[in-house]
Amino acid sequence: MSKSSSECPILEAPNEILYIISGFLDSGCILRLRQTCKRLSGTRISTVSIPETTLVKQVIRKLPRTEIQHLSVSETLLPCVVSLRTRVQSLDLTATNNEYYRSCGKLENLFFCRLTGFDMDSLDFLKNPIRKLHLYNCQGTFYKTIGLLRQLRVLELHFCRSLKELEHVDSDMEVLELVWCHQLKNITHINALSHLRQLVLCRLPIDALPDLTNTRLERLQLWRCSSLSNANQLSYLKHLRVLELHTVPLTELPDLDQLPLERLQLHQLNRLHDVSCLGGMHLDFLRISFCDFLSDLTVLETMTVKQLELVRLSRLSRMSWSIGTQVLVFDIEHSIEIPSRPSVPQATGHCEPSHCQVQSEANHAKKH
């Protein structure tokens, strides 16, 4: 739905923040923006998403001394943006004709850049102090020059199907996301990233985790790596606090009891039959969901878990938990055997509030 001119944000004071909403801006809205440009000198604009119209180009050119924190534009508007004496700190750039993208390197204060749909042989045009780089559906041999970005700390590579290696990533990298990079089979170089704290691996053609002991991983997310059958390296991540295993074909979990884990999520591990290795662990949060072959969760009684979530465990028949656990049970449609003890009554939908809270969506639906 198009925005009427009455919905256009108008600055009443020179230091207010202007938001131009992404989408269609009619001529009346643009006219009112033009009228306010004279009062925009020195104003900080936090988020601007510009549609591709000649009128908007004219509006941009009237902001010569404005500091823009985040700008989202198509590539054809980039020359107009670069021509400004602005301080664009964050740029979201989408390819249209794959011609002008190199000019974004002229934005001297750019610390975050998101590039979508580009075919690039090099990243040498990014001479800015880039600290965060997100490349989505970008092809070419650009990955060989990632090491040129010496101040880069966050690297997110999504759908970069030409990506074959990571040997050129700087060791100071702190956050790395690799999502759906189909040719990336060797990720052993990740262990050279000695400052790495967060790692996301999603839909990669890997069959085992590499050695990661040289990193300082605190958060690890493994999503939909369909060939991953060996995750034994998890046992050696002595800084790991958050672990998410999502749709990976593991038949057993590695030993995790010696790790400083605080949050653990197990989702759709359909080859996993046993989680007894979790016994004795202390967790702030544990979520187990869609693990079709798990039938016994009595191991929870030996654990200390502040918040427990159980979702769609179709074969679950036995479970128990320790006193003080807040329990949320969703979509458990069959009866569950709970041992009789003072702290837990023999009912799947009701517990003493002082000890735990159980919510069963299926039971709730049947009552109503």
Coordinates of C-alpha atoms in Angstrom, one line a residue:
M1 CA 0.0 0.0 0.0
S2 CA 1.4 3.4 -0.9
K3 CA 2.0 6.0 1.8
S4 CA 0.0 9.2 1.7
S5 CA 1.8 12.5 2.0
S6 CA 0.3 12.9 5.5
E7 CA 2.2 9.8 6.6
C8 CA 5.6 11.2 5.5
P9 CA 7.9 12.0 8.5
I10 CA 8.6 15.7 8.9
L11 CA 11.4 17.1 10.9
E12 CA 10.3 19.8 13.3
A13 CA 13.7 20.3 14.8
P14 CA 17.2 20.1 13.3
N15 CA 18.4 17.3 15.6
E16 CA 15.4 14.9 15.2
I17 CA 15.9 11.6 13.5
L18 CA 14.4 11.0 10.0
Y19 CA 13.1 7.6 9.0
I20 CA 12.3 7.1 5.3
I21 CA 10.4 3.8 5.1
S22 CA 11.4 1.3 2.4
G23 CA 8.8 1.2 -0.4
F24 CA 6.9 3.5 -2.6
L25 CA 6.9 7.2 -1.8
D26 CA 4.4 9.3 -3.8
S27 CA 5.2 12.7 -5.2
G28 CA 3.4 14.5 -2.3
C29 CA 5.6 12.7 0.2
I30 CA 8.7 13.5 -1.7
L31 CA 7.7 17.2 -2.0
R32 CA 7.3 17.5 1.8
L33 CA 10.7 15.8 2.2
R34 CA 12.2 18.4 -0.2
Q35 CA 10.7 21.2 1.9
T36 CA 12.4 19.8 5.1
C37 CA 15.9 19.4 3.5
K38 CA 16.9 22.9 4.3
R39 CA 16.5 22.1 8.0
L40 CA 18.5 18.8 7.7
S41 CA 22.0 20.3 8.0
G42 CA 23.9 18.4 10.7
T43 CA 21.1 16.0 11.3
R44 CA 21.9 12.3 12.1
I45 CA 19.7 10.0 10.0
S46 CA 19.7 6.5 11.6
T47 CA 17.9 4.4 8.9
V48 CA 17.2 5.3 5.3
S49 CA 15.9 2.8 2.8
I50 CA 15.6 4.5 -0.6
P51 CA 13.4 3.4 -3.5
E52 CA 14.7 3.9 -7.0
T53 CA 13.2 7.2 -8.2
T54 CA 14.6 10.4 -9.7
L55 CA 12.8 12.4 -7.0
V56 CA 14.5 10.6 -4.2
K57 CA 17.9 11.1 -5.9
Q58 CA 17.1 14.8 -5.8
V59 CA 16.3 14.6 -2.1
I60 CA 19.5 12.7 -1.3
R61 CA 21.5 15.5 -3.0
K62 CA 20.0 18.0 -0.7
L63 CA 21.6 16.3 2.4
P64 CA 25.3 17.4 1.9
R65 CA 26.2 17.7 5.6
T66 CA 23.9 15.0 7.0
E67 CA 25.3 12.0 8.8
I68 CA 23.6 8.8 7.7
Q69 CA 24.2 5.8 9.9
H70 CA 22.5 3.1 7.7
L71 CA 21.6 3.4 4.1
S72 CA 19.9 0.7 2.0
V73 CA 19.9 1.4 -1.8
S74 CA 20.1 -0.4 -5.1
E75 CA 23.4 -0.2 -7.0
T76 CA 22.2 2.5 -9.4
L77 CA 21.8 5.0 -6.6
L78 CA 25.3 4.4 -5.3
P79 CA 27.0 7.1 -7.4
C80 CA 24.5 9.6 -6.0
V81 CA 25.3 8.5 -2.4
V82 CA 29.1 8.5 -2.9
S83 CA 28.9 12.0 -4.3
L84 CA 27.6 13.3 -0.9
R85 CA 29.9 14.6 1.8
T86 CA 28.2 12.2 4.2
R87 CA 29.4 9.7 6.8
V88 CA 27.6 6.5 5.8
Q89 CA 28.6 4.0 8.4
S90 CA 26.4 1.1 7.3
L91 CA 25.5 0.3 3.7
D92 CA 23.1 -2.4 2.3
L93 CA 23.7 -2.6 -1.4
T94 CA 21.8 -4.7 -3.9
A95 CA 23.1 -5.4 -7.4
T96 CA 21.1 -4.2 -10.4
N97 CA 23.7 -4.0 -13.2
N98 CA 26.9 -5.1 -11.3
E99 CA 28.8 -2.0 -12.4
Y100 CA 29.1 0.6 -9.7
Y101 CA 29.7 -1.5 -6.5
R102 CA 33.4 -0.7 -6.3
S103 CA 32.7 3.0 -5.6
C104 CA 31.3 2.2 -2.2
G105 CA 35.0 2.0 -1.2
K106 CA 35.0 5.8 -1.2
L107 CA 32.8 5.9 1.9
E108 CA 35.5 6.6 4.4
N109 CA 33.6 5.7 7.6
L110 CA 31.9 2.6 6.4
F111 CA 32.2 -0.1 9.1
F112 CA 29.4 -2.5 7.9
C113 CA 28.6 -3.5 4.3
R114 CA 26.0 -5.9 3.0
L115 CA 26.4 -6.8 -0.7
T116 CA 23.7 -8.9 -2.5
G117 CA 24.0 -10.5 -5.9
F118 CA 27.4 -9.4 -7.0
D119 CA 30.0 -11.2 -9.1
M120 CA 33.4 -10.1 -7.7
D121 CA 37.0 -11.1 -8.3
S122 CA 38.4 -9.1 -5.4
L123 CA 37.4 -7.1 -2.3
D124 CA 40.4 -4.7 -2.7
F125 CA 37.9 -1.8 -3.3
L126 CA 36.9 -1.9 0.4
K127 CA 39.6 0.3 1.7
N128 CA 37.3 1.5 4.5
P129 CA 37.7 0.4 8.1
I130 CA 35.2 -2.4 7.4
R131 CA 34.5 -4.4 10.6
K132 CA 31.4 -6.4 9.5
L133 CA 30.8 -7.8 6.0
H134 CA 27.8 -9.7 4.8
L135 CA 27.9 -11.2 1.3
Y136 CA 24.6 -12.8 0.1
N137 CA 24.5 -14.7 -3.2
C138 CA 27.9 -13.2 -4.3
Q139 CA 30.0 -15.2 -6.8
G140 CA 33.5 -15.1 -8.1
T141 CA 37.0 -15.4 -6.4
F142 CA 36.5 -12.6 -4.0
Y143 CA 37.2 -15.0 -1.1
K144 CA 40.9 -15.0 -1.9
T145 CA 41.2 -11.3 -0.9
I146 CA 39.2 -11.4 2.3
G147 CA 42.5 -11.2 4.1
L148 CA 43.0 -7.6 2.8
L149 CA 40.3 -6.4 5.2
R150 CA 42.6 -6.2 8.3
Q151 CA 39.9 -4.7 10.6
L152 CA 37.2 -7.2 9.7
R153 CA 35.8 -8.9 12.8
V154 CA 32.4 -10.3 11.6
L155 CA 32.1 -12.2 8.3
E156 CA 28.8 -13.6 7.0
L157 CA 28.8 -15.6 3.8
H158 CA 25.4 -16.7 2.7
F159 CA 24.6 -18.6 -0.6
C160 CA 28.1 -17.9 -1.9
R161 CA 28.2 -21.0 -4.1
S162 CA 31.6 -20.3 -5.6
L163 CA 33.3 -20.3 -2.2
K164 CA 35.8 -23.1 -2.1
E165 CA 38.3 -22.2 0.7
L166 CA 38.7 -20.0 3.8
E167 CA 42.5 -19.9 3.9
H168 CA 42.6 -16.1 3.5
V169 CA 40.5 -15.2 6.5
D170 CA 42.4 -13.1 9.1
S171 CA 43.1 -14.7 12.5
D172 CA 41.4 -11.8 14.3
M173 CA 38.0 -12.8 13.1
E174 CA 35.5 -13.0 16.0
V175 CA 32.2 -14.0 14.3
L176 CA 31.9 -16.3 11.2
E177 CA 28.7 -17.4 9.5
L178 CA 28.8 -19.9 6.6
V179 CA 25.4 -20.6 5.1
W180 CA 24.6 -22.8 2.1
C181 CA 28.1 -22.6 0.5
H182 CA 27.9 -25.8 -1.5
Q183 CA 31.5 -26.1 -2.6
L184 CA 33.0 -25.4 0.8
K185 CA 34.1 -28.9 1.9
N186 CA 37.3 -28.1 3.8
I187 CA 36.9 -25.8 6.8
T188 CA 40.0 -26.8 8.7
H189 CA 41.4 -23.3 8.5
I190 CA 38.8 -22.1 11.0
N191 CA 41.0 -23.5 13.8
A192 CA 43.5 -20.7 12.8
L193 CA 41.0 -18.1 13.9
S194 CA 42.3 -17.7 17.4
H195 CA 39.9 -15.0 18.4
L196 CA 36.7 -16.7 17.0
R197 CA 33.9 -16.5 19.5
Q198 CA 30.8 -17.3 17.4
L199 CA 30.4 -19.8 14.5
V200 CA 27.4 -20.7 12.4
L201 CA 27.7 -23.6 10.0
C202 CA 24.5 -24.2 7.9
R203 CA 24.0 -26.6 5.0
L204 CA 27.7 -27.2 4.4
P205 CA 28.9 -30.5 2.7
I206 CA 31.0 -31.5 5.7
D207 CA 31.0 -35.0 7.4
A208 CA 32.9 -34.0 10.6
L209 CA 33.8 -31.0 12.6
P210 CA 37.4 -29.9 12.2
D211 CA 39.7 -29.3 15.2
L212 CA 38.5 -26.0 16.8
T213 CA 40.6 -26.1 20.0
N214 CA 42.6 -23.1 19.0
T215 CA 39.6 -20.9 18.9
R216 CA 37.7 -19.3 21.7
L217 CA 34.3 -20.4 20.6
E218 CA 31.5 -19.4 23.0
R219 CA 28.6 -20.0 20.7
L220 CA 28.2 -22.7 18.0
Q221 CA 25.3 -23.3 15.7
L222 CA 25.2 -26.4 13.5
W223 CA 22.2 -26.3 11.1
R224 CA 21.2 -28.8 8.5
C225 CA 24.6 -30.2 7.6
S226 CA 23.2 -33.4 6.2
S227 CA 26.5 -35.3 6.0
L228 CA 27.7 -34.4 9.5
S229 CA 28.0 -37.7 11.5
N230 CA 30.9 -36.9 13.7
A231 CA 30.9 -34.0 16.2
N232 CA 33.4 -35.4 18.7
Q233 CA 35.4 -32.2 18.5
L234 CA 32.6 -30.5 20.6
S235 CA 34.1 -32.2 23.7
Y236 CA 37.2 -30.0 23.5
L237 CA 35.6 -26.6 23.2
K238 CA 36.5 -25.4 26.7
H239 CA 34.9 -21.9 26.3
L240 CA 31.6 -23.1 24.7
R241 CA 28.5 -21.7 26.4
V242 CA 25.8 -22.0 23.8
L243 CA 25.3 -25.0 21.5
E244 CA 22.6 -25.5 18.9
L245 CA 22.3 -28.7 17.0
H246 CA 19.6 -28.5 14.3
T247 CA 18.8 -31.3 11.9
V248 CA 22.1 -33.0 11.8
P249 CA 22.4 -36.9 11.4
L250 CA 24.1 -37.6 14.7
T251 CA 23.5 -41.0 16.3
E252 CA 25.0 -40.0 19.6
L253 CA 26.1 -36.9 21.4
P254 CA 29.7 -36.3 22.4
D255 CA 30.6 -35.8 26.0
L256 CA 29.5 -32.3 27.0
D257 CA 29.6 -32.5 30.8
Q258 CA 33.0 -30.9 31.1
L259 CA 32.1 -27.8 29.1
P260 CA 30.8 -24.5 30.6
L261 CA 27.5 -24.9 28.7
E262 CA 24.7 -22.6 29.7
R263 CA 22.2 -23.2 26.8
L264 CA 21.7 -26.3 24.8
Q265 CA 19.2 -26.9 21.9
L266 CA 18.6 -30.2 20.2
H267 CA 16.2 -30.0 17.3
Q268 CA 15.2 -32.7 14.8
L269 CA 18.0 -35.1 15.6
N270 CA 16.1 -38.0 14.1
R271 CA 18.9 -40.6 14.5
L272 CA 19.4 -39.8 18.2
H273 CA 18.1 -42.5 20.6
D274 CA 19.9 -41.7 23.8
V275 CA 20.8 -38.5 25.7
S276 CA 22.1 -40.1 28.9
C277 CA 25.5 -38.5 28.3
L278 CA 23.8 -35.2 29.5
G279 CA 23.6 -36.6 33.1
G280 CA 25.0 -34.3 35.8
M281 CA 25.1 -31.2 33.6
H282 CA 24.1 -27.7 34.9
L283 CA 22.2 -25.6 32.3
D284 CA 20.2 -22.4 32.3
F285 CA 18.2 -23.5 29.3
L286 CA 17.6 -26.9 27.6
R287 CA 15.3 -27.3 24.6
I288 CA 14.7 -30.7 23.0
S289 CA 12.3 -30.7 20.0
F290 CA 11.2 -33.0 17.1
C291 CA 13.7 -35.7 18.1
D292 CA 11.5 -38.6 17.0
F293 CA 13.4 -41.5 18.5
L294 CA 13.8 -40.2 22.0
S295 CA 11.6 -42.2 24.4
D296 CA 13.3 -41.8 27.8
L297 CA 14.3 -38.5 29.4
T298 CA 14.7 -39.7 33.0
V299 CA 18.3 -38.4 32.7
L300 CA 16.8 -35.0 33.4
E301 CA 16.5 -36.0 37.1
T302 CA 20.3 -36.0 37.4
M303 CA 20.7 -32.6 35.8
T304 CA 20.2 -29.1 37.0
V305 CA 18.2 -27.2 34.5
K306 CA 16.5 -23.8 35.2
Q307 CA 14.3 -23.9 32.1
L308 CA 13.3 -26.9 30.1
E309 CA 11.3 -27.0 26.9
L310 CA 10.1 -30.2 25.3
V311 CA 8.5 -29.9 21.9
R312 CA 6.9 -32.6 19.7
L313 CA 8.7 -35.7 21.0
S314 CA 6.5 -38.3 19.4
R315 CA 7.9 -41.4 21.2
L316 CA 8.6 -39.9 24.6
S317 CA 7.2 -42.2 27.2
R318 CA 9.3 -41.6 30.4
M319 CA 10.7 -38.5 31.9
S320 CA 11.5 -36.9 35.2
W321 CA 13.2 -33.7 36.3
S322 CA 14.8 -32.2 39.3
I323 CA 13.2 -29.8 41.8
G324 CA 13.2 -26.2 40.8
T325 CA 13.0 -26.8 37.0
Q326 CA 10.6 -24.7 35.0
V327 CA 9.2 -27.1 32.5
L328 CA 7.3 -26.2 29.3
V329 CA 5.9 -29.2 27.4
F330 CA 4.4 -28.6 24.0
D331 CA 2.4 -31.0 21.8
I332 CA 2.9 -34.2 23.8
E333 CA -0.3 -36.0 22.8
H334 CA 0.2 -39.3 24.6
S335 CA 0.6 -40.3 28.3
I336 CA 4.1 -40.0 29.8
E337 CA 5.3 -42.1 32.7
I338 CA 6.6 -39.8 35.5
P339 CA 8.1 -41.6 38.6
S340 CA 6.2 -41.0 41.8
R341 CA 8.1 -38.7 44.2
P342 CA 7.1 -35.8 46.4
S343 CA 8.3 -33.1 44.1
V344 CA 6.5 -34.3 41.0
P345 CA 2.9 -35.5 41.0
Q346 CA 1.8 -38.3 38.6
A347 CA 0.2 -36.2 35.9
T348 CA 1.5 -34.9 32.6
G349 CA -0.2 -31.5 32.7
H350 CA 0.0 -30.3 36.3
C351 CA 2.9 -29.7 38.8
E352 CA 3.3 -27.8 41.9
P353 CA 4.1 -24.2 40.9
S354 CA 6.8 -23.9 43.4
H355 CA 8.8 -26.7 41.7
C356 CA 7.9 -26.3 38.0
Q357 CA 5.4 -25.2 35.5
V358 CA 4.1 -27.6 32.8
Q359 CA 2.2 -26.5 29.8
S360 CA 0.8 -29.1 27.4
E361 CA -0.7 -27.6 24.3
A362 CA -2.4 -30.8 23.4
N363 CA -4.0 -31.2 26.8
H364 CA -5.1 -27.6 26.7
A365 CA -6.7 -28.1 23.3
K366 CA -8.6 -31.2 24.5
K367 CA -10.0 -29.3 27.4
H368 CA -11.4 -26.6 25.1

